[in-house]
PDB file of N, CA and C in Angstrom:
ATOM      1  N   MET A 219      -5.647 -10.924  19.559  1.00  0.00           N
ATOM      2  CA  MET A 219      -6.793 -10.834  19.093  1.00  0.00           C
ATOM      3  C   MET A 219      -7.172 -12.622  18.485  1.00  0.00           C
ATOM      4  N   ARG A 220      -8.125 -12.660  19.613  1.00  0.00           N
ATOM      5  CA  ARG A 220      -8.931 -13.937  19.440  1.00  0.00           C
ATOM      6  C   ARG A 220     -10.243 -13.800  17.797  1.00  0.00           C
ATOM      7  N   THR A 221     -10.642 -14.977  17.009  1.00  0.00           N
ATOM      8  CA  THR A 221     -11.428 -14.717  16.195  1.00  0.00           C
ATOM      9  C   THR A 221     -11.936 -15.733  15.591  1.00  0.00           C
ATOM     10  N   LEU A 222     -12.885 -16.127  15.132  1.00  0.00           N
ATOM     11  CA  LEU A 222     -13.708 -17.058  14.679  1.00  0.00           C
ATOM     12  C   LEU A 222     -13.680 -17.517  13.569  1.00  0.00           C
ATOM     13  N   VAL A 223     -13.479 -18.585  12.580  1.00  0.00           N
ATOM     14  CA  VAL A 223     -13.576 -18.469  11.180  1.00  0.00           C
ATOM     15  C   VAL A 223     -13.494 -20.263  11.119  1.00  0.00           C
ATOM     16  N   ASP A 224     -14.484 -19.760   9.595  1.00  0.00           N
ATOM     17  CA  ASP A 224     -14.700 -21.763   9.696  1.00  0.00           C
ATOM     18  C   ASP A 224     -14.249 -22.212   8.400  1.00  0.00           C
ATOM     19  N   ILE A 225     -13.661 -23.423   8.614  1.00  0.00           N
ATOM     20  CA  ILE A 225     -12.564 -23.213   7.432  1.00  0.00           C
ATOM     21  C   ILE A 225     -12.825 -24.993   7.114  1.00  0.00           C
ATOM     22  N   PRO A 226     -13.079 -24.703   6.260  1.00  0.00           N
ATOM     23  CA  PRO A 226     -13.462 -26.532   5.467  1.00  0.00           C
ATOM     24  C   PRO A 226     -13.004 -27.563   6.233  1.00  0.00           C
ATOM     25  N   ASP A 227     -13.284 -28.384   6.183  1.00  0.00           N
ATOM     26  CA  ASP A 227     -12.715 -29.605   6.373  1.00  0.00           C
ATOM     27  C   ASP A 227     -11.489 -29.726   5.437  1.00  0.00           C
ATOM     28  N   ARG A 228     -11.731 -30.149   4.160  1.00  0.00           N
ATOM     29  CA  ARG A 228     -10.665 -30.640   3.540  1.00  0.00           C
ATOM     30  C   ARG A 228      -9.236 -28.871   3.342  1.00  0.00           C
ATOM     31  N   GLN A 229      -9.658 -28.280   3.780  1.00  0.00           N
ATOM     32  CA  GLN A 229      -8.430 -27.308   4.137  1.00  0.00           C
ATOM     33  C   GLN A 229      -8.175 -27.562   5.508  1.00  0.00           C
ATOM     34  N   LEU A 230      -8.873 -27.777   6.307  1.00  0.00           N
ATOM     35  CA  LEU A 230      -8.629 -28.364   7.748  1.00  0.00           C
ATOM     36  C   LEU A 230      -7.243 -29.479   8.038  1.00  0.00           C
ATOM     37  N   GLU A 231      -7.958 -30.647   7.272  1.00  0.00           N
ATOM     38  CA  GLU A 231      -6.935 -31.562   7.068  1.00  0.00           C
ATOM     39  C   GLU A 231      -5.380 -30.732   6.080  1.00  0.00           C
ATOM     40  N   ASP A 232      -5.764 -30.465   5.489  1.00  0.00           N
ATOM     41  CA  ASP A 232      -4.227 -30.040   4.676  1.00  0.00           C
ATOM     42  C   ASP A 232      -3.446 -28.743   6.126  1.00  0.00           C
ATOM     43  N   LEU A 233      -4.091 -27.640   6.668  1.00  0.00           N
ATOM     44  CA  LEU A 233      -3.869 -27.252   7.618  1.00  0.00           C
ATOM     45  C   LEU A 233      -2.899 -28.667   8.925  1.00  0.00           C
ATOM     46  N   ASN A 234      -3.416 -28.557   9.566  1.00  0.00           N
ATOM     47  CA  ASN A 234      -3.575 -29.985   9.920  1.00  0.00           C
ATOM     48  C   ASN A 234      -1.848 -31.051   9.641  1.00  0.00           C
ATOM     49  N   ALA A 235      -1.681 -30.897   8.418  1.00  0.00           N
ATOM     50  CA  ALA A 235      -0.783 -31.739   7.705  1.00  0.00           C
ATOM     51  C   ALA A 235       0.676 -30.931   8.010  1.00  0.00           C
ATOM     52  N   ILE A 236       0.021 -29.365   7.914  1.00  0.00           N
ATOM     53  CA  ILE A 236       1.038 -28.910   7.279  1.00  0.00           C
ATOM     54  C   ILE A 236       1.790 -28.640   8.863  1.00  0.00           C
ATOM     55  N   CYS A 237       1.107 -28.261   9.735  1.00  0.00           N
ATOM     56  CA  CYS A 237       1.536 -27.988  11.023  1.00  0.00           C
ATOM     57  C   CYS A 237       1.926 -29.298  11.853  1.00  0.00           C
ATOM     58  N   ALA A 238       1.987 -30.488  11.381  1.00  0.00           N
ATOM     59  CA  ALA A 238       2.684 -31.391  11.663  1.00  0.00           C
ATOM     60  C   ALA A 238       4.103 -31.735  11.100  1.00  0.00           C
ATOM     61  N   VAL A 239       4.362 -31.631  10.134  1.00  0.00           N
ATOM     62  CA  VAL A 239       5.140 -31.373   9.249  1.00  0.00           C
ATOM     63  C   VAL A 239       6.727 -30.001   9.722  1.00  0.00           C
ATOM     64  N   ARG A 240       5.997 -29.076  10.338  1.00  0.00           N
ATOM     65  CA  ARG A 240       6.653 -28.099  10.760  1.00  0.00           C
ATOM     66  C   ARG A 240       7.186 -27.594  12.091  1.00  0.00           C
ATOM     67  N   LYS A 241       5.794 -28.753  12.732  1.00  0.00           N
ATOM     68  CA  LYS A 241       6.083 -29.335  13.750  1.00  0.00           C
ATOM     69  C   LYS A 241       5.864 -27.564  14.560  1.00  0.00           C
ATOM     70  N   LEU A 242       4.780 -26.784  14.398  1.00  0.00           N
ATOM     71  CA  LEU A 242       4.063 -25.555  14.622  1.00  0.00           C
ATOM     72  C   LEU A 242       2.267 -25.671  15.245  1.00  0.00           C
ATOM     73  N   SER A 243       2.249 -24.912  15.497  1.00  0.00           N
ATOM     74  CA  SER A 243       0.885 -24.964  15.956  1.00  0.00           C
ATOM     75  C   SER A 243       0.081 -23.982  14.803  1.00  0.00           C
ATOM     76  N   ARG A 244      -1.420 -24.791  14.997  1.00  0.00           N
ATOM     77  CA  ARG A 244      -1.882 -24.276  14.045  1.00  0.00           C
ATOM     78  C   ARG A 244      -2.513 -22.821  13.724  1.00  0.00           C
ATOM     79  N   ALA A 245      -1.968 -22.238  14.979  1.00  0.00           N
ATOM     80  CA  ALA A 245      -2.691 -20.742  15.272  1.00  0.00           C
ATOM     81  C   ALA A 245      -1.480 -19.980  14.594  1.00  0.00           C
ATOM     82  N   GLU A 246      -0.303 -20.838  14.695  1.00  0.00           N
ATOM     83  CA  GLU A 246       1.225 -19.882  14.513  1.00  0.00           C
ATOM     84  C   GLU A 246       1.205 -19.887  12.501  1.00  0.00           C
ATOM     85  N   VAL A 247       1.091 -21.037  12.114  1.00  0.00           N
ATOM     86  CA  VAL A 247       0.896 -21.367  11.067  1.00  0.00           C
ATOM     87  C   VAL A 247      -0.108 -20.601  10.216  1.00  0.00           C
ATOM     88  N   VAL A 248      -1.081 -20.168  10.585  1.00  0.00           N
ATOM     89  CA  VAL A 248      -2.561 -19.382  10.273  1.00  0.00           C
ATOM     90  C   VAL A 248      -1.451 -18.147  10.398  1.00  0.00           C
ATOM     91  N   ARG A 249      -1.144 -17.438  11.972  1.00  0.00           N
ATOM     92  CA  ARG A 249      -0.432 -15.989  11.449  1.00  0.00           C
ATOM     93  C   ARG A 249       0.414 -16.106  10.477  1.00  0.00           C
ATOM     94  N   GLN A 250       1.273 -17.043  10.620  1.00  0.00           N
ATOM     95  CA  GLN A 250       1.817 -16.888   9.074  1.00  0.00           C
ATOM     96  C   GLN A 250       1.799 -16.923   7.859  1.00  0.00           C
ATOM     97  N   ALA A 251       0.531 -17.235   7.746  1.00  0.00           N
ATOM     98  CA  ALA A 251      -0.542 -17.567   6.163  1.00  0.00           C
ATOM     99  C   ALA A 251      -0.919 -15.312   6.217  1.00  0.00           C
ATOM    100  N   ILE A 252      -1.337 -15.298   7.049  1.00  0.00           N
ATOM    101  CA  ILE A 252      -1.963 -13.830   7.199  1.00  0.00           C
ATOM    102  C   ILE A 252      -0.730 -13.174   6.642  1.00  0.00           C
ATOM    103  N   ASP A 253       0.429 -12.961   7.163  1.00  0.00           N
ATOM    104  CA  ASP A 253       1.053 -12.412   7.343  1.00  0.00           C
ATOM    105  C   ASP A 253       2.077 -12.218   5.867  1.00  0.00           C
ATOM    106  N   ALA A 254       1.951 -13.408   5.560  1.00  0.00           N
ATOM    107  CA  ALA A 254       2.304 -13.948   3.365  1.00  0.00           C
ATOM    108  C   ALA A 254       0.873 -13.055   2.568  1.00  0.00           C
ATOM    109  N   PHE A 255      -0.464 -13.210   3.368  1.00  0.00           N
ATOM    110  CA  PHE A 255      -1.079 -13.072   2.086  1.00  0.00           C
ATOM    111  C   PHE A 255      -1.114 -11.180   2.449  1.00  0.00           C
ATOM    112  N   ILE A 256      -0.521 -10.238   3.842  1.00  0.00           N
ATOM    113  CA  ILE A 256      -0.755  -8.850   4.004  1.00  0.00           C
ATOM    114  C   ILE A 256       0.377  -8.770   2.930  1.00  0.00           C
ATOM    115  N   GLU A 257       1.175  -8.840   2.804  1.00  0.00           N
ATOM    116  CA  GLU A 257       2.606  -8.729   2.566  1.00  0.00           C
ATOM    117  C   GLU A 257       2.022  -8.917   1.146  1.00  0.00           C
ATOM    118  N   GLU A 258       1.705  -9.789   0.688  1.00  0.00           N
ATOM    119  CA  GLU A 258       1.452  -9.745  -1.326  1.00  0.00           C
ATOM    120  C   GLU A 258       0.139  -9.088  -1.303  1.00  0.00           C
ATOM    121  N   ASN A 259      -0.273  -8.555  -0.754  1.00  0.00           N
ATOM    122  CA  ASN A 259      -1.778  -7.636  -1.689  1.00  0.00           C
ATOM    123  C   ASN A 259      -1.733  -6.313  -0.789  1.00  0.00           C
ATOM    124  N   ARG A 260      -0.530  -5.828   0.070  1.00  0.00           N
ATOM    125  CA  ARG A 260      -0.498  -4.972   0.478  1.00  0.00           C
ATOM    126  C   ARG A 260       0.022  -3.685  -0.535  1.00  0.00           C
ATOM    127  N   PRO A 261      -1.271  -2.680  -0.636  1.00  0.00           N
ATOM    128  CA  PRO A 261      -1.190  -1.227  -2.230  1.00  0.00           C
ATOM    129  C   PRO A 261      -0.246  -1.316  -1.887  1.00  0.00           C
ATOM    130  N   SER A 262       0.997  -0.469  -2.973  1.00  0.00           N
ATOM    131  CA  SER A 262       2.120   0.210  -3.021  1.00  0.00           C
ATOM    132  C   SER A 262       2.187   1.249  -3.145  1.00  0.00           C
ATOM    133  N   ARG A 263       2.650   1.874  -2.786  1.00  0.00           N
ATOM    134  CA  ARG A 263       2.785   3.909  -2.605  1.00  0.00           C
ATOM    135  C   ARG A 263       3.602   4.085  -4.177  1.00  0.00           C
ATOM    136  N   GLU A 264       4.942   2.901  -4.470  1.00  0.00           N
ATOM    137  CA  GLU A 264       5.648   3.238  -5.527  1.00  0.00           C
ATOM    138  C   GLU A 264       4.910   4.040  -7.034  1.00  0.00           C
ATOM    139  N   PRO A 265       3.680   3.634  -7.413  1.00  0.00           N
ATOM    140  CA  PRO A 265       2.881   4.336  -8.729  1.00  0.00           C
ATOM    141  C   PRO A 265       2.697   5.922  -8.206  1.00  0.00           C
ATOM    142  N   ALA A 266       2.759   6.064  -6.608  1.00  0.00           N
ATOM    143  CA  ALA A 266       2.034   7.810  -6.746  1.00  0.00           C
ATOM    144  C   ALA A 266       3.529   8.384  -6.460  1.00  0.00           C
ATOM    145  N   PHE A 267       4.423   8.147  -6.444  1.00  0.00           N
ATOM    146  CA  PHE A 267       5.647   8.499  -6.584  1.00  0.00           C
ATOM    147  C   PHE A 267       5.626   9.120  -8.374  1.00  0.00           C
ATOM    148  N   GLY A 268       5.976  10.708  -8.273  1.00  0.00           N
ATOM    149  CA  GLY A 268       6.391  11.394  -9.384  1.00  0.00           C
ATOM    150  C   GLY A 268       5.270  11.680 -10.520  1.00  0.00           C
ATOM    151  N   ILE A 269       3.751  11.041 -10.375  1.00  0.00           N
ATOM    152  CA  ILE A 269       3.353  10.718 -10.456  1.00  0.00           C
ATOM    153  C   ILE A 269       3.019  12.280 -11.547  1.00  0.00           C
ATOM    154  N   TRP A 270       3.329  13.583 -11.416  1.00  0.00           N
ATOM    155  CA  TRP A 270       2.895  14.748 -11.622  1.00  0.00           C
ATOM    156  C   TRP A 270       3.808  14.919 -12.745  1.00  0.00           C
ATOM    157  N   LYS A 271       5.317  13.843 -12.379  1.00  0.00           N
ATOM    158  CA  LYS A 271       6.117  14.253 -13.606  1.00  0.00           C
ATOM    159  C   LYS A 271       6.023  14.528 -14.798  1.00  0.00           C
ATOM    160  N   GLY A 272       6.534  15.944 -15.317  1.00  0.00           N
ATOM    161  CA  GLY A 272       6.531  16.067 -16.174  1.00  0.00           C
ATOM    162  C   GLY A 272       4.741  16.686 -17.346  1.00  0.00           C
ATOM    163  N   GLU A 273       4.384  16.302 -16.209  1.00  0.00           N
ATOM    164  CA  GLU A 273       2.624  17.177 -16.166  1.00  0.00           C
ATOM    165  C   GLU A 273       3.336  18.931 -16.358  1.00  0.00           C
ATOM    166  N   THR A 274       2.077  19.437 -17.460  1.00  0.00           N
ATOM    167  CA  THR A 274       2.354  20.815 -17.365  1.00  0.00           C
ATOM    168  C   THR A 274       1.116  21.180 -16.673  1.00  0.00           C
ATOM    169  N   ILE A 275       1.364  22.430 -15.679  1.00  0.00           N
ATOM    170  CA  ILE A 275       0.232  22.763 -15.083  1.00  0.00           C
ATOM    171  C   ILE A 275      -0.080  24.059 -15.805  1.00  0.00           C
ATOM    172  N   VAL A 276      -0.965  24.306 -15.373  1.00  0.00           N
ATOM    173  CA  VAL A 276      -2.396  25.654 -15.911  1.00  0.00           C
ATOM    174  C   VAL A 276      -3.147  26.076 -14.446  1.00  0.00           C
ATOM    175  N   LEU A 277      -3.014  26.879 -14.475  1.00  0.00           N
ATOM    176  CA  LEU A 277      -3.715  27.611 -13.274  1.00  0.00           C
ATOM    177  C   LEU A 277      -5.255  27.919 -13.529  1.00  0.00           C
ATOM    178  N   PRO A 278      -6.222  27.707 -12.832  1.00  0.00           N
ATOM    179  CA  PRO A 278      -7.658  28.617 -13.593  1.00  0.00           C
ATOM    180  C   PRO A 278      -7.814  29.631 -13.727  1.00  0.00           C
ATOM    181  N   GLY A 279      -7.832  29.948 -14.927  1.00  0.00           N
ATOM    182  CA  GLY A 279      -8.374  31.536 -15.840  1.00  0.00           C
ATOM    183  C   GLY A 279      -7.180  31.478 -16.745  1.00  0.00           C
ATOM    184  N   ASP A 280      -6.738  30.782 -16.541  1.00  0.00           N
ATOM    185  CA  ASP A 280      -5.561  30.602 -17.437  1.00  0.00           C
ATOM    186  C   ASP A 280      -5.013  29.699 -18.684  1.00  0.00           C
ATOM    187  N   SER A 281      -4.514  30.281 -20.186  1.00  0.00           N
ATOM    188  CA  SER A 281      -4.475  29.008 -20.989  1.00  0.00           C
ATOM    189  C   SER A 281      -3.259  29.146 -20.997  1.00  0.00           C
ATOM    190  N   ASP A 282      -2.574  29.547 -20.787  1.00  0.00           N
ATOM    191  CA  ASP A 282      -0.439  28.541 -21.227  1.00  0.00           C
ATOM    192  C   ASP A 282      -0.446  28.669 -19.649  1.00  0.00           C
ATOM    193  N   PRO A 283       0.053  27.152 -20.172  1.00  0.00           N
ATOM    194  CA  PRO A 283       1.528  26.588 -18.500  1.00  0.00           C
ATOM    195  C   PRO A 283       2.450  27.216 -18.222  1.00  0.00           C
ATOM    196  N   LEU A 284       2.379  26.350 -16.628  1.00  0.00           N
ATOM    197  CA  LEU A 284       3.014  27.471 -16.157  1.00  0.00           C
ATOM    198  C   LEU A 284       4.652  26.721 -16.470  1.00  0.00           C
ATOM    199  N   PRO A 285       5.919  27.918 -16.531  1.00  0.00           N
ATOM    200  CA  PRO A 285       6.461  27.333 -17.218  1.00  0.00           C
ATOM    201  C   PRO A 285       7.661  26.815 -15.946  1.00  0.00           C
ATOM    202  N   GLU A 286       7.258  26.526 -15.365  1.00  0.00           N
ATOM    203  CA  GLU A 286       8.238  25.932 -13.836  1.00  0.00           C
ATOM    204  C   GLU A 286       7.308  24.597 -13.397  1.00  0.00           C
ATOM    205  N   ASP A 287       7.868  24.017 -12.559  1.00  0.00           N
ATOM    206  CA  ASP A 287       7.357  22.929 -11.835  1.00  0.00           C
ATOM    207  C   ASP A 287       6.469  23.573 -10.536  1.00  0.00           C
ATOM    208  N   GLY A 288       5.369  22.719  -9.637  1.00  0.00           N
ATOM    209  CA  GLY A 288       4.546  23.737  -9.555  1.00  0.00           C
ATOM    210  C   GLY A 288       5.874  24.186  -7.901  1.00  0.00           C
ATOM    211  N   LEU A 289       6.482  23.550  -7.591  1.00  0.00           N
ATOM    212  CA  LEU A 289       7.100  23.594  -6.227  1.00  0.00           C
ATOM    213  C   LEU A 289       8.231  24.979  -6.054  1.00  0.00           C
ATOM    214  N   ALA A 290       8.854  25.146  -7.730  1.00  0.00           N
ATOM    215  CA  ALA A 290       8.881  26.480  -8.421  1.00  0.00           C
ATOM    216  C   ALA A 290       8.855  27.517  -8.226  1.00  0.00           C
ATOM    217  N   TYR A 291       7.415  27.580  -9.090  1.00  0.00           N
ATOM    218  CA  TYR A 291       6.121  27.911  -8.931  1.00  0.00           C
ATOM    219  C   TYR A 291       5.791  28.628  -7.077  1.00  0.00           C
ATOM    220  N   GLN A 292       5.453  28.057  -6.926  1.00  0.00           N
ATOM    221  CA  GLN A 292       5.290  28.191  -5.265  1.00  0.00           C
ATOM    222  C   GLN A 292       6.248  29.183  -4.577  1.00  0.00           C
ATOM    223  N   GLU A 293       7.361  28.304  -4.199  1.00  0.00           N
ATOM    224  CA  GLU A 293       8.934  29.295  -3.793  1.00  0.00           C
ATOM    225  C   GLU A 293       8.653  31.027  -4.518  1.00  0.00           C
ATOM    226  N   ARG A 294       8.804  30.879  -6.061  1.00  0.00           N
ATOM    227  CA  ARG A 294       8.305  32.439  -5.824  1.00  0.00           C
ATOM    228  C   ARG A 294       7.600  33.215  -5.712  1.00  0.00           C
ATOM    229  N   PHE A 295       6.365  32.173  -5.809  1.00  0.00           N
ATOM    230  CA  PHE A 295       5.166  32.932  -5.444  1.00  0.00           C
ATOM    231  C   PHE A 295       5.154  33.874  -4.102  1.00  0.00           C
ATOM    232  N   ARG A 296       5.975  32.593  -3.188  1.00  0.00           N
ATOM    233  CA  ARG A 296       5.663  32.893  -1.664  1.00  0.00           C
ATOM    234  C   ARG A 296       6.834  34.142  -1.226  1.00  0.00           C
ATOM    235  N   SER A 297       8.221  34.552  -2.294  1.00  0.00           N
ATOM    236  CA  SER A 297       8.968  34.883  -2.169  1.00  0.00           C
ATOM    237  C   SER A 297       8.775  36.713  -2.229  1.00  0.00           C
ATOM    238  N   GLU A 298       7.325  36.985  -2.666  1.00  0.00           N
ATOM    239  CA  GLU A 298       6.846  38.121  -3.039  1.00  0.00           C
ATOM    240  C   GLU A 298       6.393  38.604  -2.048  1.00  0.00           C
ATOM    241  N   TRP A 299       5.884  37.879  -1.246  1.00  0.00           N
ATOM    242  CA  TRP A 299       5.367  38.204   0.363  1.00  0.00           C
ATOM    243  C   TRP A 299       5.843  39.011   0.679  1.00  0.00           C
TER     244      TRP A 299
END
């Protein structure tokens, strides 16, 4: 994809200097910078895994928590069918 980006003169000078030292095109250096930015800022899924671990489950209308985890409850409940 092609795109237009306004880059301040100071940044463009620094970018050109980096390109000269690395002997890379400006486009390649910009692609590398975008890759690095995405890698550093990509949302992590790690905090979501195990988010319910150790939590008690109380079904609507009940006051007591389930004595088992949700998957065990689901399997037990479905086995009744």
